[in-house]
Amino acid sequence: ENGGLKWACPLCFRRKGWMDMVELLAPAGSLESFYAALDAGADAVYAGGNLFGARAYAKNFTQEEYLEAIRHAHSRGKKLYMTVNTLLKNRELQRDLYDYLLPYYEEGLDAVIVQDMGLLRFVQKYFPGLPIHVSTQATVTGPEGMRFFQDQPGVTRVVPARELSLQELQKMHEVCSLEIETFIHGALCYSYSGQCLFSSLLGGRSGNRGRCAQPCRLPYQVHLEDERWKTKKEICPLSLKDICTLDILPEILEAGVTSLKIEGRMKKLEYTQGVVAVYRKYLDRYLKAPGEYQVDSKDRRMLLELFNRGGSCDGYYRRHNGKSMMAFTNDKKIGRADLEVIKNKEKVKGNLILYSDNPAILELEYAGCKLSVQTGEVQKAQNQPMTRERILTQMRKSGNTPYILEPLTVVMEEEIFLPVKTLNELRRLGFETLQDQLAAKARRQPVPRPDWKAKETQRLQNSSENVLFFYASCETREQFSVCEASPDICGIYGNYPEILKCLERGNPQKKELFLMFPHVERMNIGEEFSRESCERLLRLGLDGFLVRSLESFARLKEYGFAPQCVLDSSVYTWNGMSQEFWYRQGILRDTVPLELNCRELLHRDNQKSELLVYGYLPLMLSAQCVQKNLGGCNRKNSLVRLKDRYGKVFPVQCHCDGCYNVIYNSLPYGLGEESAQVKQLMPASLRLSFTLEGEKETRWLVSEFTDRYCRGKKTRPMEMTKGHFKRGVE
C-alpha cells in the first residue's frame, strides 16, 4: 500500500524508474497534430502512414513527413508507433508491405500496431527487432489471449478490447509481463473492435480496412421482444457517449495499465492538444502524489467543451454495459479552438565551461546520450565582464527547439567576455548534435528483401467431380435435430446441451461433432467450456471445437486441443501468411474470410478451409444490450429488431449467458446459384450456418443447398445477399 491505495503490482512502484514506464499516448492524423501532441506533453504518438491504417480517411502522413516525425520524436526522447492495423490481401502483403515499412524500420520506428496475424508473422520474419503492439482490433479479452501473445516473438504490448473492466485488466496484468495499453479518452465503438461487418456489408466500407461509415451512429426504430415498433425517429440505439476517465485515472494505472491511449486521429489539432494537456497535468499530479489525486471540475468541463457526443462516461472500466453509456443521438458538440497550451520542452542537463584563451565548451546529457561541443574563444574582459546571471539567461533561451537547458551548471573564470552570438551558436550546435546522435542511436541496419516465390494453388481440372462435405452450425435444438437426421450433413457445430446429448446417445448418425465456443469469451465463460468439460466430451467422441475468438483458441491451446480447433471466419485468415501463422499453431482448419471476393479467393489456398454458403452474417458483436438499454434486462435471450431508414430490419440476438448481443444482417447470405464458382475455389468443406431459422425452414434450406451442390439440381431462387462474394472491399 502507498498513500492509502492498493497497487496491482507493488514491485513496480518500488522499482527505481517506475514513472518512466507510464506513458501518455496521443493520436495524430497529421504532422501538425503530431507536433501539437508532443508540445502538449505526450510521451508517445501513434499515427498512420499512407497505407494500411485503420483511419483511411484521416489526413495521414507522407513518407517524408513520417520519417521527419520519427526523427523529431527521438530528438525529444519520445516514441512514434505506426498503425498498420488493418487486414491485408495477399497482393498487398507480397507487393507493398516490405517497401512500405522498410524506410520507417531503418529510421528507428518504435513499434507497429497490428491486427492481422499475417502481418504480425511478416514483421517477425522480415523486420526483426521491430516491436509489435497487438491492436484492439484483435479483440483480446482475457488472460489466455495475453499469454498467447507473450509466446509470439516481437510482441511487447497488447491493446485489449475496450469493453474490459478494471478487474479483467488487473487479472491480465497479473498473469503476463506484456505491457497493457488502454483507451482513456475519446470515441467508443458499439461493437467489439475487429468484430464489426456492419459498414462493410451494407456499403462496402470495411472497418477492417479503416473505412468504417459508422452505421452505429444512425437512427433506427426498435422492436423489443414484447412491444411494438418504437416510432421515435431520432433515437440512435447504437450510439455510445465518448469516454472520459480523468476521475478514475489512478484506478486504471493500479490495474496494471502502463500506456494511456487517447482516441482521435480524425479529430482536429486543437482537440489533440487540449486533451493531451489535461491528461498530462493529471498524470503528473498522480505520479507526484498518488494519495492526493483530485480533479478540478473546470478541467472536466473543458474536456467536454473540446468535443462530446451526448456527454461522456467512464467507459466499461466499472460496468459491463448500460443505458448510462448511451448517447441515443449523434449530435456532436465541438468548441474551444482558442485553448492556450503551454508547450512542454525536454529538460537537457548542461554543463558550460568558460575559461579565457580556450574555446567555449558545452556538455550535454539527455536520454542516454552524452556529448560535448565547442566553438569560439573565451576572452579576458577589457571593459564589462559577462556575469553568470547573464550567461544563464542567454543559454536558457531555446527558441523553437524542443529543449531547455535544465539543470545548467556554469563553470567559469571571472572577468571573461564572450559575444552573445557565440553563446547562441554554442547552444544551437549542442542541440543539433544531440538531435543527430539521438536519431543515429535509433536507426537500424537494412534487412534483406523477401524472396517471394508465388505459389499458385493447385486445383483439380474437373472440380465438379470433387466430393463436397457439408457441415452445419446450429444454435437451437430444432436445427440440430434436422441436421443430425440429414444424410448430406457430415458434421455439426453445436451448443453444449445438444452435443452432450448426442454423444451420450452414442452419436447414432455418426456425425462429426464440434462444440461451438461463444462469439465473445470473457471471465464469465461457462463451466461447459472448462478443461474438464472439454476433456469429458472428447472422451465421449467429440471431434473438436468451433473457435470464434482468439481468446477461445488461446484457452484451447493451453488445454492442448489446438489440433481439434476449427477457426470461424471471425478469426481472420485473409492472406497466406495469416494462414501460415494459424497453421503453425496447429489448427485443424480455418474458415474462408467473408470480405474477400471470388476473384481474390481464387488466389488463396482454400484446400484446408471451410467456406460458408448460407447463413445470417453477424454485423456486430457488442457488450451492450439493446433489450436492456431500452426495455430492461429480462434474461430471456430475447430477439430484438432494428429497422433502418430504408425499412431494412436487422435481428438482434441477446446472449444472456455471456451478456452480449449479435446484430445480424437483414437478409441471409447465400451462394446457392454460385455452386460452380464455389467449386472452383476448392474448399475443404462447405458450411450452412443456422441461427434464427425454425425447424421447417432449416429442413428446407438443408435440402435446397445439398440438392444444388451434391446432386446438381436446379432449385428455386432464394432472396438472399451475396455479401462480398461478387464485390469485395477496397
PDB file of C-alpha atoms in Angstrom, residues 63-165:
ATOM      1  CA  GLN A  63       6.643   9.157 -46.249  1.00  0.00           C
ATOM      2  CA  GLU A  64       8.939  12.152 -45.738  1.00  0.00           C
ATOM      3  CA  GLU A  65       6.642  13.595 -43.072  1.00  0.00           C
ATOM      4  CA  TYR A  66       6.633  10.292 -41.229  1.00  0.00           C
ATOM      5  CA  LEU A  67      10.414   9.999 -41.337  1.00  0.00           C
ATOM      6  CA  GLU A  68      10.684  13.555 -40.029  1.00  0.00           C
ATOM      7  CA  ALA A  69       8.221  12.672 -37.249  1.00  0.00           C
ATOM      8  CA  ILE A  70      10.341   9.675 -36.215  1.00  0.00           C
ATOM      9  CA  ARG A  71      13.451  11.840 -36.065  1.00  0.00           C
ATOM     10  CA  HIS A  72      11.658  14.583 -34.154  1.00  0.00           C
ATOM     11  CA  ALA A  73      10.168  12.147 -31.643  1.00  0.00           C
ATOM     12  CA  HIS A  74      13.578  10.638 -30.944  1.00  0.00           C
ATOM     13  CA  SER A  75      15.169  14.063 -30.637  1.00  0.00           C
ATOM     14  CA  ARG A  76      12.836  14.595 -27.681  1.00  0.00           C
ATOM     15  CA  GLY A  77      13.231  11.167 -26.159  1.00  0.00           C
ATOM     16  CA  LYS A  78       9.692  10.279 -27.280  1.00  0.00           C
ATOM     17  CA  LYS A  79       8.280   7.410 -29.341  1.00  0.00           C
ATOM     18  CA  LEU A  80       6.245   7.032 -32.509  1.00  0.00           C
ATOM     19  CA  TYR A  81       4.122   3.961 -33.221  1.00  0.00           C
ATOM     20  CA  MET A  82       2.810   3.212 -36.708  1.00  0.00           C
ATOM     21  CA  THR A  83      -0.746   1.965 -37.160  1.00  0.00           C
ATOM     22  CA  VAL A  84      -0.698  -0.922 -39.608  1.00  0.00           C
ATOM     23  CA  ASN A  85      -3.872  -2.265 -38.041  1.00  0.00           C
ATOM     24  CA  THR A  86      -5.937  -3.434 -40.999  1.00  0.00           C
ATOM     25  CA  LEU A  87      -6.367  -6.791 -42.700  1.00  0.00           C
ATOM     26  CA  LEU A  88      -4.184  -7.234 -45.784  1.00  0.00           C
ATOM     27  CA  LYS A  89      -4.855  -9.045 -49.014  1.00  0.00           C
ATOM     28  CA  ASN A  90      -2.190 -11.330 -50.463  1.00  0.00           C
ATOM     29  CA  ARG A  91      -1.071  -8.928 -53.182  1.00  0.00           C
ATOM     30  CA  GLU A  92      -0.682  -6.103 -50.640  1.00  0.00           C
ATOM     31  CA  LEU A  93       1.354  -8.186 -48.265  1.00  0.00           C
ATOM     32  CA  GLN A  94       3.595  -9.562 -51.007  1.00  0.00           C
ATOM     33  CA  ARG A  95       3.843  -6.497 -53.244  1.00  0.00           C
ATOM     34  CA  ASP A  96       3.652  -3.451 -50.984  1.00  0.00           C
ATOM     35  CA  LEU A  97       4.326  -4.170 -47.323  1.00  0.00           C
ATOM     36  CA  TYR A  98       8.106  -4.636 -47.338  1.00  0.00           C
ATOM     37  CA  ASP A  99       8.839  -1.465 -49.317  1.00  0.00           C
ATOM     38  CA  TYR A 100       6.309   0.445 -47.229  1.00  0.00           C
ATOM     39  CA  LEU A 101       7.796  -0.478 -43.847  1.00  0.00           C
ATOM     40  CA  LEU A 102      11.490  -0.541 -44.759  1.00  0.00           C
ATOM     41  CA  PRO A 103      12.331   3.203 -44.547  1.00  0.00           C
ATOM     42  CA  TYR A 104      10.496   3.574 -41.234  1.00  0.00           C
ATOM     43  CA  TYR A 105      12.181   0.475 -39.828  1.00  0.00           C
ATOM     44  CA  GLU A 106      15.603   1.792 -40.805  1.00  0.00           C
ATOM     45  CA  GLU A 107      14.878   5.244 -39.359  1.00  0.00           C
ATOM     46  CA  GLY A 108      14.071   3.672 -35.989  1.00  0.00           C
ATOM     47  CA  LEU A 109      10.279   3.365 -35.839  1.00  0.00           C
ATOM     48  CA  ASP A 110       9.448   2.388 -32.260  1.00  0.00           C
ATOM     49  CA  ALA A 111       6.657  -0.137 -32.921  1.00  0.00           C
ATOM     50  CA  VAL A 112       3.945  -1.240 -35.328  1.00  0.00           C
ATOM     51  CA  ILE A 113       0.354  -1.714 -34.194  1.00  0.00           C
ATOM     52  CA  VAL A 114      -1.164  -4.759 -35.938  1.00  0.00           C
ATOM     53  CA  GLN A 115      -4.459  -6.599 -36.206  1.00  0.00           C
ATOM     54  CA  ASP A 116      -3.596  -9.117 -38.938  1.00  0.00           C
ATOM     55  CA  MET A 117      -1.717 -12.201 -37.735  1.00  0.00           C
ATOM     56  CA  GLY A 118      -0.217 -12.464 -41.208  1.00  0.00           C
ATOM     57  CA  LEU A 119       1.257  -9.003 -40.797  1.00  0.00           C
ATOM     58  CA  LEU A 120       2.498  -9.981 -37.347  1.00  0.00           C
ATOM     59  CA  ARG A 121       4.183 -13.015 -38.884  1.00  0.00           C
ATOM     60  CA  PHE A 122       5.621 -10.817 -41.675  1.00  0.00           C
ATOM     61  CA  VAL A 123       7.195  -8.398 -39.194  1.00  0.00           C
ATOM     62  CA  GLN A 124       8.613 -11.270 -37.131  1.00  0.00           C
ATOM     63  CA  LYS A 125      10.181 -12.752 -40.246  1.00  0.00           C
ATOM     64  CA  TYR A 126      11.416  -9.729 -42.197  1.00  0.00           C
ATOM     65  CA  PHE A 127      11.808  -6.893 -39.665  1.00  0.00           C
ATOM     66  CA  PRO A 128      13.456  -8.470 -36.612  1.00  0.00           C
ATOM     67  CA  GLY A 129      13.805  -6.203 -33.643  1.00  0.00           C
ATOM     68  CA  LEU A 130      10.783  -4.068 -34.534  1.00  0.00           C
ATOM     69  CA  PRO A 131       8.435  -4.195 -31.511  1.00  0.00           C
ATOM     70  CA  ILE A 132       4.885  -5.338 -32.231  1.00  0.00           C
ATOM     71  CA  HIS A 133       1.826  -3.976 -30.447  1.00  0.00           C
ATOM     72  CA  VAL A 134      -1.313  -6.091 -30.854  1.00  0.00           C
ATOM     73  CA  SER A 135      -4.205  -3.793 -31.782  1.00  0.00           C
ATOM     74  CA  THR A 136      -7.554  -3.578 -30.019  1.00  0.00           C
ATOM     75  CA  GLN A 137      -8.860  -4.780 -33.430  1.00  0.00           C
ATOM     76  CA  ALA A 138      -7.505  -8.236 -32.491  1.00  0.00           C
ATOM     77  CA  THR A 139     -10.172  -8.451 -29.731  1.00  0.00           C
ATOM     78  CA  VAL A 140      -8.020  -9.706 -26.859  1.00  0.00           C
ATOM     79  CA  THR A 141     -10.415 -10.167 -23.948  1.00  0.00           C
ATOM     80  CA  GLY A 142      -8.628 -12.099 -21.217  1.00  0.00           C
ATOM     81  CA  PRO A 143      -5.538 -13.685 -19.639  1.00  0.00           C
ATOM     82  CA  GLU A 144      -5.335 -16.526 -22.152  1.00  0.00           C
ATOM     83  CA  GLY A 145      -5.030 -14.085 -25.033  1.00  0.00           C
ATOM     84  CA  MET A 146      -2.300 -12.189 -23.199  1.00  0.00           C
ATOM     85  CA  ARG A 147      -0.308 -15.360 -22.590  1.00  0.00           C
ATOM     86  CA  PHE A 148      -0.806 -16.390 -26.211  1.00  0.00           C
ATOM     87  CA  PHE A 149       0.842 -13.200 -27.447  1.00  0.00           C
ATOM     88  CA  GLN A 150       3.545 -13.377 -24.826  1.00  0.00           C
ATOM     89  CA  ASP A 151       4.696 -16.505 -26.675  1.00  0.00           C
ATOM     90  CA  GLN A 152       4.879 -14.644 -30.007  1.00  0.00           C
ATOM     91  CA  PRO A 153       8.388 -13.256 -30.731  1.00  0.00           C
ATOM     92  CA  GLY A 154       8.489  -9.491 -31.078  1.00  0.00           C
ATOM     93  CA  VAL A 155       5.209  -8.763 -29.306  1.00  0.00           C
ATOM     94  CA  THR A 156       5.791  -6.321 -26.451  1.00  0.00           C
ATOM     95  CA  ARG A 157       2.336  -4.873 -25.861  1.00  0.00           C
ATOM     96  CA  VAL A 158      -1.355  -5.703 -26.151  1.00  0.00           C
ATOM     97  CA  VAL A 159      -4.202  -3.229 -26.567  1.00  0.00           C
ATOM     98  CA  PRO A 160      -7.133  -5.230 -25.149  1.00  0.00           C
ATOM     99  CA  ALA A 161     -10.768  -4.829 -26.138  1.00  0.00           C
ATOM    100  CA  ARG A 162     -12.216  -1.554 -24.863  1.00  0.00           C
ATOM    101  CA  GLU A 163     -15.039  -3.451 -23.178  1.00  0.00           C
ATOM    102  CA  LEU A 164     -12.904  -4.864 -20.365  1.00  0.00           C
ATOM    103  CA  SER A 165     -13.332  -3.968 -16.712  1.00  0.00           C
TER     104      SER A 165
END
